[in-house]
GROMACS .gro file of C-alpha atoms in nm:
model
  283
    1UNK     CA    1  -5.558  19.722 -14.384
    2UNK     CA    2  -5.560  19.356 -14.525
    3UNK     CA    3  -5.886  19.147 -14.520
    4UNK     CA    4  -5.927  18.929 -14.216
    5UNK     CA    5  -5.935  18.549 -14.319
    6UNK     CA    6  -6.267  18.429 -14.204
    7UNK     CA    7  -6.128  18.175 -13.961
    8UNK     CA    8  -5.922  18.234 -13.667
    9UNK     CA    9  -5.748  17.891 -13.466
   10UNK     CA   10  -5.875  17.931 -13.106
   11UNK     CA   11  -5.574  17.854 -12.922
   12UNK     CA   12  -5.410  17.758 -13.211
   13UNK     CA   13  -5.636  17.433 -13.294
   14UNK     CA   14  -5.806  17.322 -12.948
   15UNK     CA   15  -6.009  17.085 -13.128
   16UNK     CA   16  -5.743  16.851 -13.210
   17UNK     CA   17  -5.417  16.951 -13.037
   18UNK     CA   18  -5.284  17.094 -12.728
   19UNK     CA   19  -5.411  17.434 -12.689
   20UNK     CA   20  -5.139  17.695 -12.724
   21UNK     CA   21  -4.923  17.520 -12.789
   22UNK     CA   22  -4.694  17.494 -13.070
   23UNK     CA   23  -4.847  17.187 -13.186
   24UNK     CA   24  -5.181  17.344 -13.227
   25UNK     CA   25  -5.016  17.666 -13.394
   26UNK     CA   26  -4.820  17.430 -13.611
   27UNK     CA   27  -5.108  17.219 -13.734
   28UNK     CA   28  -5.317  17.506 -13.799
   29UNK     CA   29  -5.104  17.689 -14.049
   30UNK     CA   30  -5.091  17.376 -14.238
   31UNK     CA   31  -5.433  17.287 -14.229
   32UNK     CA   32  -5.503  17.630 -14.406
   33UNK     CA   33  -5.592  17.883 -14.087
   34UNK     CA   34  -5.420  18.271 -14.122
   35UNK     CA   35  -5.552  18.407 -13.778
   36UNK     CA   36  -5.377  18.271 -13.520
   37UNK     CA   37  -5.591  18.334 -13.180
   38UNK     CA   38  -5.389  18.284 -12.862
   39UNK     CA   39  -5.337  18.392 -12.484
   40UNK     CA   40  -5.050  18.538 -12.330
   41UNK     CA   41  -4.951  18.588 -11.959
   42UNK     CA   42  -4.595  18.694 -11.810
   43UNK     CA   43  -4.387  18.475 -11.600
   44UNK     CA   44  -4.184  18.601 -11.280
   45UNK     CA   45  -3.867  18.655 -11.456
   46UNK     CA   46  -4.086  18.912 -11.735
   47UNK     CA   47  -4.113  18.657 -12.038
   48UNK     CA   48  -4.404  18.691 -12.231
   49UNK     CA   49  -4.605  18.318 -12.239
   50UNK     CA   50  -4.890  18.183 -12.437
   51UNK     CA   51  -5.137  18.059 -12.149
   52UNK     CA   52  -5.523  18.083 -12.156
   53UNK     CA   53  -5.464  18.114 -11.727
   54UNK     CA   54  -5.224  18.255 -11.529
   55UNK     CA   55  -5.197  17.923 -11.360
   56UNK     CA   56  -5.124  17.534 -11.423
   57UNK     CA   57  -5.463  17.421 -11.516
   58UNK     CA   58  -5.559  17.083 -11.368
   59UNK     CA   59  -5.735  16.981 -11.674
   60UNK     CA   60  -5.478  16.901 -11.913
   61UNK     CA   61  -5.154  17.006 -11.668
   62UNK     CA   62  -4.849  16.743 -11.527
   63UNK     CA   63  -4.622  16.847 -11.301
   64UNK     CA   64  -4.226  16.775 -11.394
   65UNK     CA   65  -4.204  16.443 -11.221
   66UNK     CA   66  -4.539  16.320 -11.418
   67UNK     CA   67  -4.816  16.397 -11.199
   68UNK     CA   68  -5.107  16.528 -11.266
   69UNK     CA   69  -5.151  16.890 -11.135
   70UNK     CA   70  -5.481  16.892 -10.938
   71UNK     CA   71  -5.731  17.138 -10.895
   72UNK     CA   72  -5.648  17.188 -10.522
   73UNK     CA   73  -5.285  17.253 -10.705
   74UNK     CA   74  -5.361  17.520 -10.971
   75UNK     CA   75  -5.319  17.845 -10.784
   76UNK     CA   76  -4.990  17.716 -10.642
   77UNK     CA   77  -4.837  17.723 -10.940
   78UNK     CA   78  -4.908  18.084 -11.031
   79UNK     CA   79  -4.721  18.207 -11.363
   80UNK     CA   80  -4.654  18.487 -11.220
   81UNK     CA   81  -4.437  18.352 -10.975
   82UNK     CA   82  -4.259  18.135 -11.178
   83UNK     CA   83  -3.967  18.171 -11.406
   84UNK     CA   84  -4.031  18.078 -11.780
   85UNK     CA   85  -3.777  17.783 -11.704
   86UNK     CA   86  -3.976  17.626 -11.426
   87UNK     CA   87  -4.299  17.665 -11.649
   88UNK     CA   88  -4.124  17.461 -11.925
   89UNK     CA   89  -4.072  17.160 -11.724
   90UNK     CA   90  -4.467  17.119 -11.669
   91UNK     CA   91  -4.641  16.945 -11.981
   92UNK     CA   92  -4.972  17.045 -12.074
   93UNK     CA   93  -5.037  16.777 -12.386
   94UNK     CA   94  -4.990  16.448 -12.285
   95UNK     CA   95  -5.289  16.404 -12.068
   96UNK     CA   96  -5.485  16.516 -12.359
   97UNK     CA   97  -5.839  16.701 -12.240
   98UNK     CA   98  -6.144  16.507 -12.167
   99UNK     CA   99  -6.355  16.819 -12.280
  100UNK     CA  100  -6.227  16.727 -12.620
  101UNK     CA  101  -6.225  16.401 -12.727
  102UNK     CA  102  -6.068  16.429 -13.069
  103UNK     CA  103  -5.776  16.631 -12.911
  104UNK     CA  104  -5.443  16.411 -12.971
  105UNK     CA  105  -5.266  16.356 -12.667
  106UNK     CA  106  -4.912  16.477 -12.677
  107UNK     CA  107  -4.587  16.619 -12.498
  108UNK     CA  108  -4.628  16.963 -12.499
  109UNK     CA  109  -4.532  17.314 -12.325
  110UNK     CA  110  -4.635  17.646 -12.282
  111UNK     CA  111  -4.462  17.844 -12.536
  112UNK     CA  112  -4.299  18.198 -12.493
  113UNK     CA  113  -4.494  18.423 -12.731
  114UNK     CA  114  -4.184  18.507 -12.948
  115UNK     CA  115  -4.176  18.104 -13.036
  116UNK     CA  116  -4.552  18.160 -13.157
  117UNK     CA  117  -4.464  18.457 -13.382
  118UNK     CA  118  -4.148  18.296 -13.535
  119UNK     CA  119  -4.336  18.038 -13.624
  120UNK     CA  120  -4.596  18.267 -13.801
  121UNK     CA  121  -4.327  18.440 -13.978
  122UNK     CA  122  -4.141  18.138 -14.108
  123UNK     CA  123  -4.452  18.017 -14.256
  124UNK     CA  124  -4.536  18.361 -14.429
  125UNK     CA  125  -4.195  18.369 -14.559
  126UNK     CA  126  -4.198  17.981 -14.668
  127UNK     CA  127  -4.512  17.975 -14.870
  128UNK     CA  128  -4.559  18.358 -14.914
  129UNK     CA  129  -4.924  18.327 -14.722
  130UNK     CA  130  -5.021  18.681 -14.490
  131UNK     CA  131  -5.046  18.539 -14.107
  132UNK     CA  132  -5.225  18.738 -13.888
  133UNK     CA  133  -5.200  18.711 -13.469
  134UNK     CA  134  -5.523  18.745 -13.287
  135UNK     CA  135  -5.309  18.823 -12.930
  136UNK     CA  136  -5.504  18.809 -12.618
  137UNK     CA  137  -5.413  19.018 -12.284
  138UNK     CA  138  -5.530  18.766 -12.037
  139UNK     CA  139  -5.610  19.081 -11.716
  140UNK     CA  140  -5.832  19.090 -11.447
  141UNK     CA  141  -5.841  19.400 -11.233
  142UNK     CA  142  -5.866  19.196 -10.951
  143UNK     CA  143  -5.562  18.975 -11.040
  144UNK     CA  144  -5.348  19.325 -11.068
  145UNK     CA  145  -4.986  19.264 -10.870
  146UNK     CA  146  -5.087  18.883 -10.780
  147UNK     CA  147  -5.117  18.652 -11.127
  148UNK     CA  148  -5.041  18.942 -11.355
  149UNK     CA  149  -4.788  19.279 -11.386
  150UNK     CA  150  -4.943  19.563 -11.118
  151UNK     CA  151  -5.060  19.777 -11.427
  152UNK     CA  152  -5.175  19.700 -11.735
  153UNK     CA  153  -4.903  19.936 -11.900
  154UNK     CA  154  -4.626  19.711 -11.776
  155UNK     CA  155  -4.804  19.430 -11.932
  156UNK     CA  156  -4.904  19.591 -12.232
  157UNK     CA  157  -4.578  19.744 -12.294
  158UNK     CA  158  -4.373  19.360 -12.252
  159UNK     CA  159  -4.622  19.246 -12.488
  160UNK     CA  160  -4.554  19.527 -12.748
  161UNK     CA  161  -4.206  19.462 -12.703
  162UNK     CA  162  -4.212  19.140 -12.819
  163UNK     CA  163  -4.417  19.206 -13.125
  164UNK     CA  164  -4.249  19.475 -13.260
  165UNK     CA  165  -3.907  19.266 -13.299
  166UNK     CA  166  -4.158  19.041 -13.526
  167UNK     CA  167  -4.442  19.112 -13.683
  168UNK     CA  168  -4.561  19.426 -13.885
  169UNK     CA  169  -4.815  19.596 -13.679
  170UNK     CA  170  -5.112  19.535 -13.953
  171UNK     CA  171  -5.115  19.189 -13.878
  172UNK     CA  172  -5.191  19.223 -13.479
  173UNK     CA  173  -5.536  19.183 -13.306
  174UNK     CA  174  -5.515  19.302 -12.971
  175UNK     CA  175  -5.792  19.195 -12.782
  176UNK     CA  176  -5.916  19.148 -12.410
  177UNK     CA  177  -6.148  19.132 -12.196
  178UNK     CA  178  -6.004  19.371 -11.939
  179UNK     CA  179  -6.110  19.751 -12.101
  180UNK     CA  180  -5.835  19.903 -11.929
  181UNK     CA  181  -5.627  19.757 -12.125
  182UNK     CA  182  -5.764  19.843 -12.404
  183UNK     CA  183  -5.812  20.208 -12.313
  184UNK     CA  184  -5.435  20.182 -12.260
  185UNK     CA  185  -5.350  20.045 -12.622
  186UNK     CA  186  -5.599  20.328 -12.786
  187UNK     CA  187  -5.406  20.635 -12.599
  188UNK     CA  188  -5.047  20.464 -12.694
  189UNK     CA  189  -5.143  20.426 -13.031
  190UNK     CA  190  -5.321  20.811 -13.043
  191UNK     CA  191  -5.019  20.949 -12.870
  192UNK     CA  192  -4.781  20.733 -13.187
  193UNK     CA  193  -4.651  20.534 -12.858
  194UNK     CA  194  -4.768  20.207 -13.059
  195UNK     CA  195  -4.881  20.196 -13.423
  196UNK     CA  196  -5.206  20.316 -13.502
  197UNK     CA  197  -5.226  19.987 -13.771
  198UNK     CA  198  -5.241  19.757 -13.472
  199UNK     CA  199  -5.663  19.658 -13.454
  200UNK     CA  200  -5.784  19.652 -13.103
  201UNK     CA  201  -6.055  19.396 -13.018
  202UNK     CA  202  -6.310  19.421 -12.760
  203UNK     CA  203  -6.372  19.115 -12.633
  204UNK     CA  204  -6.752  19.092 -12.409
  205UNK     CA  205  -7.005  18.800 -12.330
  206UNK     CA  206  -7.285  18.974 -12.432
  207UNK     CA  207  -7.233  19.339 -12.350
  208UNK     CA  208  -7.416  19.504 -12.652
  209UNK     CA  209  -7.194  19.727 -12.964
  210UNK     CA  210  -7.368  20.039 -12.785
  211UNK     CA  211  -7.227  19.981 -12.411
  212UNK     CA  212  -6.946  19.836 -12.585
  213UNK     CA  213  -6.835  20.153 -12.734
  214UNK     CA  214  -6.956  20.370 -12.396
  215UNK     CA  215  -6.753  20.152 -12.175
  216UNK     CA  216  -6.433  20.200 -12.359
  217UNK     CA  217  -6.462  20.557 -12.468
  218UNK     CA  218  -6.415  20.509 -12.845
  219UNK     CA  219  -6.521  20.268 -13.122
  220UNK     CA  220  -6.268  19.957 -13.164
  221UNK     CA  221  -6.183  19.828 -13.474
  222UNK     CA  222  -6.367  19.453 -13.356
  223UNK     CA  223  -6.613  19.363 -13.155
  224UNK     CA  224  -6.598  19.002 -13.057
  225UNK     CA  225  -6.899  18.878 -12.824
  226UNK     CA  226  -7.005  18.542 -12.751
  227UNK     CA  227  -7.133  18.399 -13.098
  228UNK     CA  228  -7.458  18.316 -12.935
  229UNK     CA  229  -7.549  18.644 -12.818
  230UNK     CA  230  -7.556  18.782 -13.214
  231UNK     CA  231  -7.792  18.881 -13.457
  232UNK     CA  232  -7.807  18.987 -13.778
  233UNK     CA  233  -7.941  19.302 -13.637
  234UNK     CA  234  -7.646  19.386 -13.442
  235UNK     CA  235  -7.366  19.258 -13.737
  236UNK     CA  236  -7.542  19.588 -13.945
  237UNK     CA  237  -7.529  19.821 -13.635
  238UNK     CA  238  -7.158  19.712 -13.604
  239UNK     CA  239  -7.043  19.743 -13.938
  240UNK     CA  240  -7.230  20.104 -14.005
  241UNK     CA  241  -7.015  20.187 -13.690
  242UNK     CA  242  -6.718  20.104 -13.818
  243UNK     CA  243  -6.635  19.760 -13.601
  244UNK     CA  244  -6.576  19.446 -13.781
  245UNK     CA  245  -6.812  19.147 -13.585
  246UNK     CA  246  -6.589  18.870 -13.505
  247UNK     CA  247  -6.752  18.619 -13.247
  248UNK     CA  248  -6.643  18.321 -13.008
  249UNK     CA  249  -6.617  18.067 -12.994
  250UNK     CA  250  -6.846  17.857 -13.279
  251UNK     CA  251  -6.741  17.519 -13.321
  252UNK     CA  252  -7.030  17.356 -13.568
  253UNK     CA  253  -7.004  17.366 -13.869
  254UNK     CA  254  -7.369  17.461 -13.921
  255UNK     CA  255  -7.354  17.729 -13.664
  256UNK     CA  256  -7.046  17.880 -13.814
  257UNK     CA  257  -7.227  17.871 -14.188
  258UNK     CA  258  -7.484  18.066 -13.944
  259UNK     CA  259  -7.250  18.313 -13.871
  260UNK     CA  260  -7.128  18.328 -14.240
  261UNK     CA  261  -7.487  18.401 -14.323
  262UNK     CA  262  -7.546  18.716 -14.053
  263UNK     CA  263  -7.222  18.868 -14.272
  264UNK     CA  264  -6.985  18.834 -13.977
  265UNK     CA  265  -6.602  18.956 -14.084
  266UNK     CA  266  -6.444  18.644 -13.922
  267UNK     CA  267  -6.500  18.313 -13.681
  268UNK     CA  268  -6.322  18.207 -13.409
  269UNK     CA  269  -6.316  17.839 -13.358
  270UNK     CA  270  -6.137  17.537 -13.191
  271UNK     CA  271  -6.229  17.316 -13.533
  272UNK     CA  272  -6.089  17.481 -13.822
  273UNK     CA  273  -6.124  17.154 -13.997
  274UNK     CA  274  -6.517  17.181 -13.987
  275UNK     CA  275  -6.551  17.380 -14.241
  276UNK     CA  276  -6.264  17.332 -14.513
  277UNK     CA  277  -6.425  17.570 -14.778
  278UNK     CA  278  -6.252  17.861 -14.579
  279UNK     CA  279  -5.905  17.709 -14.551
  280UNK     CA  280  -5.632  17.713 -14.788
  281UNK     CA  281  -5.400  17.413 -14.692
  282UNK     CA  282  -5.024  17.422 -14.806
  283UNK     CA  283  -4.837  17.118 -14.959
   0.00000   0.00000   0.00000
């Protein structure tokens, strides 16, 4: 399999655009990131969308006649429920997001995942650079049938469907926080359902590599914990287990050098630009 670049865009580049967004996608490529991390959810009429929630969040969200969505607002407008159409007309740029003050404001929409991906592809194909996709299933058993597909192999399967008209398996991350669905991707992919190239990423708080690999039943190819619950310690334990350590979400530059230090494979973070000397900008 190829190397993971060290950085992956959270969100595409949270730090300084819209989060998942095409913007942020956009901006990252050019600004030198090949992992791009994302979220995707599915709409009522079964399109596949990059969204961190399953929901209009009131943070950053306007409604189609320019309003801000509030928080007493956000579970009425419930992906799931809504056709990819409908979710187009809502913005989620222009407000901009108080929780990042460098962020540019902008018009912006949630993107179908396929928009993501051909956007990947053109740029691999334009300046002959690998692109990778860090893809999140965003599932919570309790959310089953109400802001999400009833099982996770409907939603697993629309999201494989998608990806396979793209991208060549080898570049995919697969990641969640949901183990089922990871449990789901491992028996596809042992049973040649999906391809065995595709790396699955556990994604924890600060479950340990041990439980980790007792909760899902087998080893993944990542683990990816918060990047404050590591320690050098644990990066050895993973990597003589066969995981590659790739922690969330580090946005200092001196924390990230931290990282570097503890021989983590790769770095998700919303600021790319922090630390240059692992980009490779085109022009």
């Amino acid at each position: 399999m190829a190397q993971l670049p060290f950085i992956q865009g959270h969100r595409g580049f949270r730090g300084l655009y819209p989060e998942n967004t095409i913007p942020a996608f956009e901006h990252a490529l050019k600004a030198g990131v090949r992992v791009l991390e994302m979220d995707v959810c599915i709409s009522a009429d079964g399109q596949v969308l990059v969204s961190h929630e399953p929901y209009m969040n009131s943070i950053y969200s306007s409604k189609p006649d320019g309003q801000a969505v509030t928080k007493e607002e956000e579970r009425k407008f419930n992906l799931f429920l809504m056709t990819y159409e409908d979710i187009k007309q809502f913005d989620t740029g222009k407000r901009g997001n108080a929780s990042f003050p460098e962020q540019k404001a902008m018009a912006a929409h949630k993107p179908l995942l396929s928009e993501v991906l051909a956007l990947g592809e053109a740029f691999r194909k334009k300046y002959k650079q690998e692109i990778f996709y860090n893809i999140e299933i965003k599932s919570v058993e309790a959310e089953y049938g109400i802001s999400q597909p009833k099982t996770v192999e409907e939603f697993s399967e629309k999201v494989w469907a998608v990806i396979s008209k793209q991208v060549k398996p080898e570049y995919i991350m697969l990641q969640s926080f949901d183990f089922q669905v990871l449990k789901y991707w491992n028996k596809a992919m042992l049973e040649g359902k999906f391809p065995a190239q595709i790396r699955l990423s556990a994604l924890v708080s600060r479950k340990s590599p041990e439980n980790t690999i007792k909760d899902l039943g087998f080893i993944p190819a990542i683990y990816s914990p918060n990047y404050q619950a590591l320690s050098p310690e644990l990066v050895v334990y993973c990597h003589k287990n066969g995981m590659k350590v790739v922690p969330w979400t580090a946005n200092e530059a001196d924390a990230i050098s931290r990282l570097a230090e503890m021989g983590v494979d790769a770095v998700i973070t919303d600021y790319p630009n922090r630390v240059p000397q692992y980009l490779k900008p085109v022009h």
